[in-house]
């Protein structure tokens, strides 16, 4: 079981948490919603909940609730640019299919 | 594969429901757009990595529109179709252009409303349309960068903008296809950008010297709530003025004679601006000016020379600072932080003067060009619902005093400017004539003493006042401004309860109708205003005295006055009537005194007779 961050992603997460002034970790998760069934959750975490699984990568703490971890195991979080837009990208090996825009997926 | 941003805990949006928000600083010289992404606000660059979008629009004959850097580069080639500093024209009437026209090299035509239109090869353009073209460019940039449609924007305006100017800005946003969540005062946005809302309570001064406008605002932070205590400024003072001073100096130094053409004027201003910017980090620069004949002149400008050139402008910013402190009722020592905004605050002399004035080092960490847009983005992010609402509440103030017209065309201010809203204020007025049964109320906005110099907001009438002697009726006029800036005025006669009411949105739609008179800086006219008020007051007093005297004479003039006395009273009355139509307040006052002296005996006799009549038939002890 593992979640990893690329260096670019870790860099940005550290920067954003510092800018925000609070937060103990980055929360990754999935929830059932969207046209292909599942959608990613990417949030600041102000506290670690009971049962959360904590991964530490390049000095950044990532927390995932156990239910979501099933769908996210092996995911690498990356940060990149597409044209003018920039943001985080989930490289998730569990995904079988995704909607056109990639905002939701199914496993 | 979609790119995601980090959300606040529990605030992750469903797919396709990201609410994108942006803050826009629509500046006189440059404009910016910023957005909050992954909890951090920053300005958005274009494809070339440039954050600042020059507020320059060029109209081409084929209908194409160039905005920003491209347009600015062509400004010198095509000055008449390239619009710069359009913000100065926002919400202005044609009559205001006499003062601005000499500064802006455009061909103006009067429009259907009183809004001026700028004549270009692509047709006539209003300042609102020009601003909308700038906003549309920023919208495109933001939507490309954020990867979706904007749900809403916050646009910043100088705190000094009056309602017509604010409305014009909103209209420009609408025209550009933006949903304007609200307009935010630039200084408040700057304080928000510095996160001063999260710091301890205190009083903050925001010194904003941009390209074309100067604003000083005094904000109070109390338990996380910002309150604007006072604002002051000068809508026609900024870095552009520095450039003009330097350009004039360049003309002198390089021996350019007479009136330079439009294109030459542009080149001079560009050279001046470049020299000024370079002198922020250097002590001396070489300045080159290309002449119309293709030759090139060169001169040197030192920082000391620059400081001397701009010193009058720097000084000119300090008077509004003093005024704002006075309005806010605080001393310079009570200011806990000074925030610097606007590109012109990079000029070392400006920083020095501000540090001296407030006796503390100003905050300059955030790029002064970006700070306002960043604050607006933070606010926009909250307003579209990406952050819990309780984060910040900004209170607003009334930018210009609200009042009503009184006899003689004078303004009686009821809600003074800088009053925080919501607010309700009341004042009592009375009738001017005996048996007066109706009263016309004229609601005005502005700082000037004469109604003609203020903006007319609404007129309404109070009827069914019971007939009474002049001055006996008590009419209570209540001004109420709600949190959205909606003004309602109620007039009620206190004895009968007769009431009339009107609701005003103290802002003018553009097509709505005439903007008769725009407000000048009231300070400029303070002296004239005082004189004018004195004259009107004496005229009103003269009318009152003459009216009362004529009424009395008609009733019993023959009974109490010998024919000689009557002649001298009539003469004095005639002299007063003549003086009243002149424009010398003191002469009117003297004539009133002369008439009072001439009619003193008559007034005495009349009063005695009236007292006798009142007492007749009563025993003396009834009066003990």
mmCIF file of C-alpha atoms in Angstrom, chain B residues 28-29 87-88 92 157-161 186-187 205-218 231-242 312-325 338-345 350-351 353-354 357-358 521:
data_model
loop_
_atom_site.group_PDB
_atom_site.id
_atom_site.type_symbol
_atom_site.label_atom_id
_atom_site.label_comp_id
_atom_site.label_asym_id
_atom_site.label_seq_id
_atom_site.Cartn_x
_atom_site.Cartn_y
_atom_site.Cartn_z
ATOM 1 C CA UNK B 28 -5.622 53.454 -14.862
ATOM 2 C CA UNK B 29 -2.273 52.362 -16.280
ATOM 3 C CA UNK B 87 -10.361 54.910 -16.045
ATOM 4 C CA UNK B 88 -10.093 58.677 -15.689
ATOM 5 C CA UNK B 92 -17.588 61.389 -16.165
ATOM 6 C CA UNK B 157 -12.276 50.649 -7.559
ATOM 7 C CA UNK B 158 -10.585 53.586 -5.840
ATOM 8 C CA UNK B 159 -12.266 54.398 -2.546
ATOM 9 C CA UNK B 160 -12.767 57.888 -3.929
ATOM 10 C CA UNK B 161 -14.968 56.759 -6.850
ATOM 11 C CA UNK B 186 -8.734 49.086 -3.574
ATOM 12 C CA UNK B 187 -7.216 49.880 -0.142
ATOM 13 C CA UNK B 205 -3.368 53.246 6.582
ATOM 14 C CA UNK B 206 -3.307 52.306 2.903
ATOM 15 C CA UNK B 207 -1.310 54.666 0.701
ATOM 16 C CA UNK B 208 -2.124 53.993 -2.937
ATOM 17 C CA UNK B 209 -0.287 55.978 -5.563
ATOM 18 C CA UNK B 210 -1.058 54.424 -8.915
ATOM 19 C CA UNK B 211 -0.638 55.663 -12.452
ATOM 20 C CA UNK B 212 -3.562 58.017 -12.374
ATOM 21 C CA UNK B 213 -5.154 58.167 -8.968
ATOM 22 C CA UNK B 214 -4.083 58.697 -5.404
ATOM 23 C CA UNK B 215 -5.991 57.255 -2.473
ATOM 24 C CA UNK B 216 -5.352 57.225 1.209
ATOM 25 C CA UNK B 217 -7.606 55.110 3.379
ATOM 26 C CA UNK B 218 -7.739 54.619 7.091
ATOM 27 C CA UNK B 231 -10.954 57.814 2.766
ATOM 28 C CA UNK B 232 -9.474 60.757 0.955
ATOM 29 C CA UNK B 233 -7.463 61.235 -2.163
ATOM 30 C CA UNK B 234 -7.129 62.896 -5.493
ATOM 31 C CA UNK B 235 -8.686 61.370 -8.595
ATOM 32 C CA UNK B 236 -6.178 63.162 -10.799
ATOM 33 C CA UNK B 237 -2.780 62.528 -9.278
ATOM 34 C CA UNK B 238 -0.374 59.694 -9.959
ATOM 35 C CA UNK B 239 2.622 58.364 -11.798
ATOM 36 C CA UNK B 240 1.263 59.762 -15.080
ATOM 37 C CA UNK B 241 1.666 63.225 -13.585
ATOM 38 C CA UNK B 242 5.263 62.427 -12.679
ATOM 39 C CA UNK B 312 5.407 68.959 -5.375
ATOM 40 C CA UNK B 313 3.429 65.819 -6.316
ATOM 41 C CA UNK B 314 4.710 63.895 -3.320
ATOM 42 C CA UNK B 315 3.761 66.835 -1.070
ATOM 43 C CA UNK B 316 0.352 66.938 -2.718
ATOM 44 C CA UNK B 317 -0.344 63.382 -1.513
ATOM 45 C CA UNK B 318 0.233 64.335 2.105
ATOM 46 C CA UNK B 319 -2.660 66.819 2.361
ATOM 47 C CA UNK B 320 -5.261 64.068 1.757
ATOM 48 C CA UNK B 321 -3.363 61.938 4.304
ATOM 49 C CA UNK B 322 -3.876 64.630 6.919
ATOM 50 C CA UNK B 323 -7.510 65.024 5.908
ATOM 51 C CA UNK B 324 -8.174 61.286 6.163
ATOM 52 C CA UNK B 325 -6.562 61.128 9.601
ATOM 53 C CA UNK B 338 0.990 51.397 6.504
ATOM 54 C CA UNK B 339 0.366 49.419 3.302
ATOM 55 C CA UNK B 340 1.893 50.636 0.055
ATOM 56 C CA UNK B 341 -0.067 50.085 -3.133
ATOM 57 C CA UNK B 342 0.481 51.129 -6.727
ATOM 58 C CA UNK B 343 3.551 51.118 -8.938
ATOM 59 C CA UNK B 344 4.438 54.695 -8.039
ATOM 60 C CA UNK B 345 5.162 53.675 -4.442
ATOM 61 C CA UNK B 350 7.619 58.419 -2.139
ATOM 62 C CA UNK B 351 8.526 55.690 0.348
ATOM 63 C CA UNK B 353 7.990 60.753 2.481
ATOM 64 C CA UNK B 354 5.381 58.224 3.637
ATOM 65 C CA UNK B 357 4.737 61.239 7.612
ATOM 66 C CA UNK B 358 3.503 58.176 9.499
ATOM 67 C CA UNK B 521 -12.510 68.072 -5.365
#
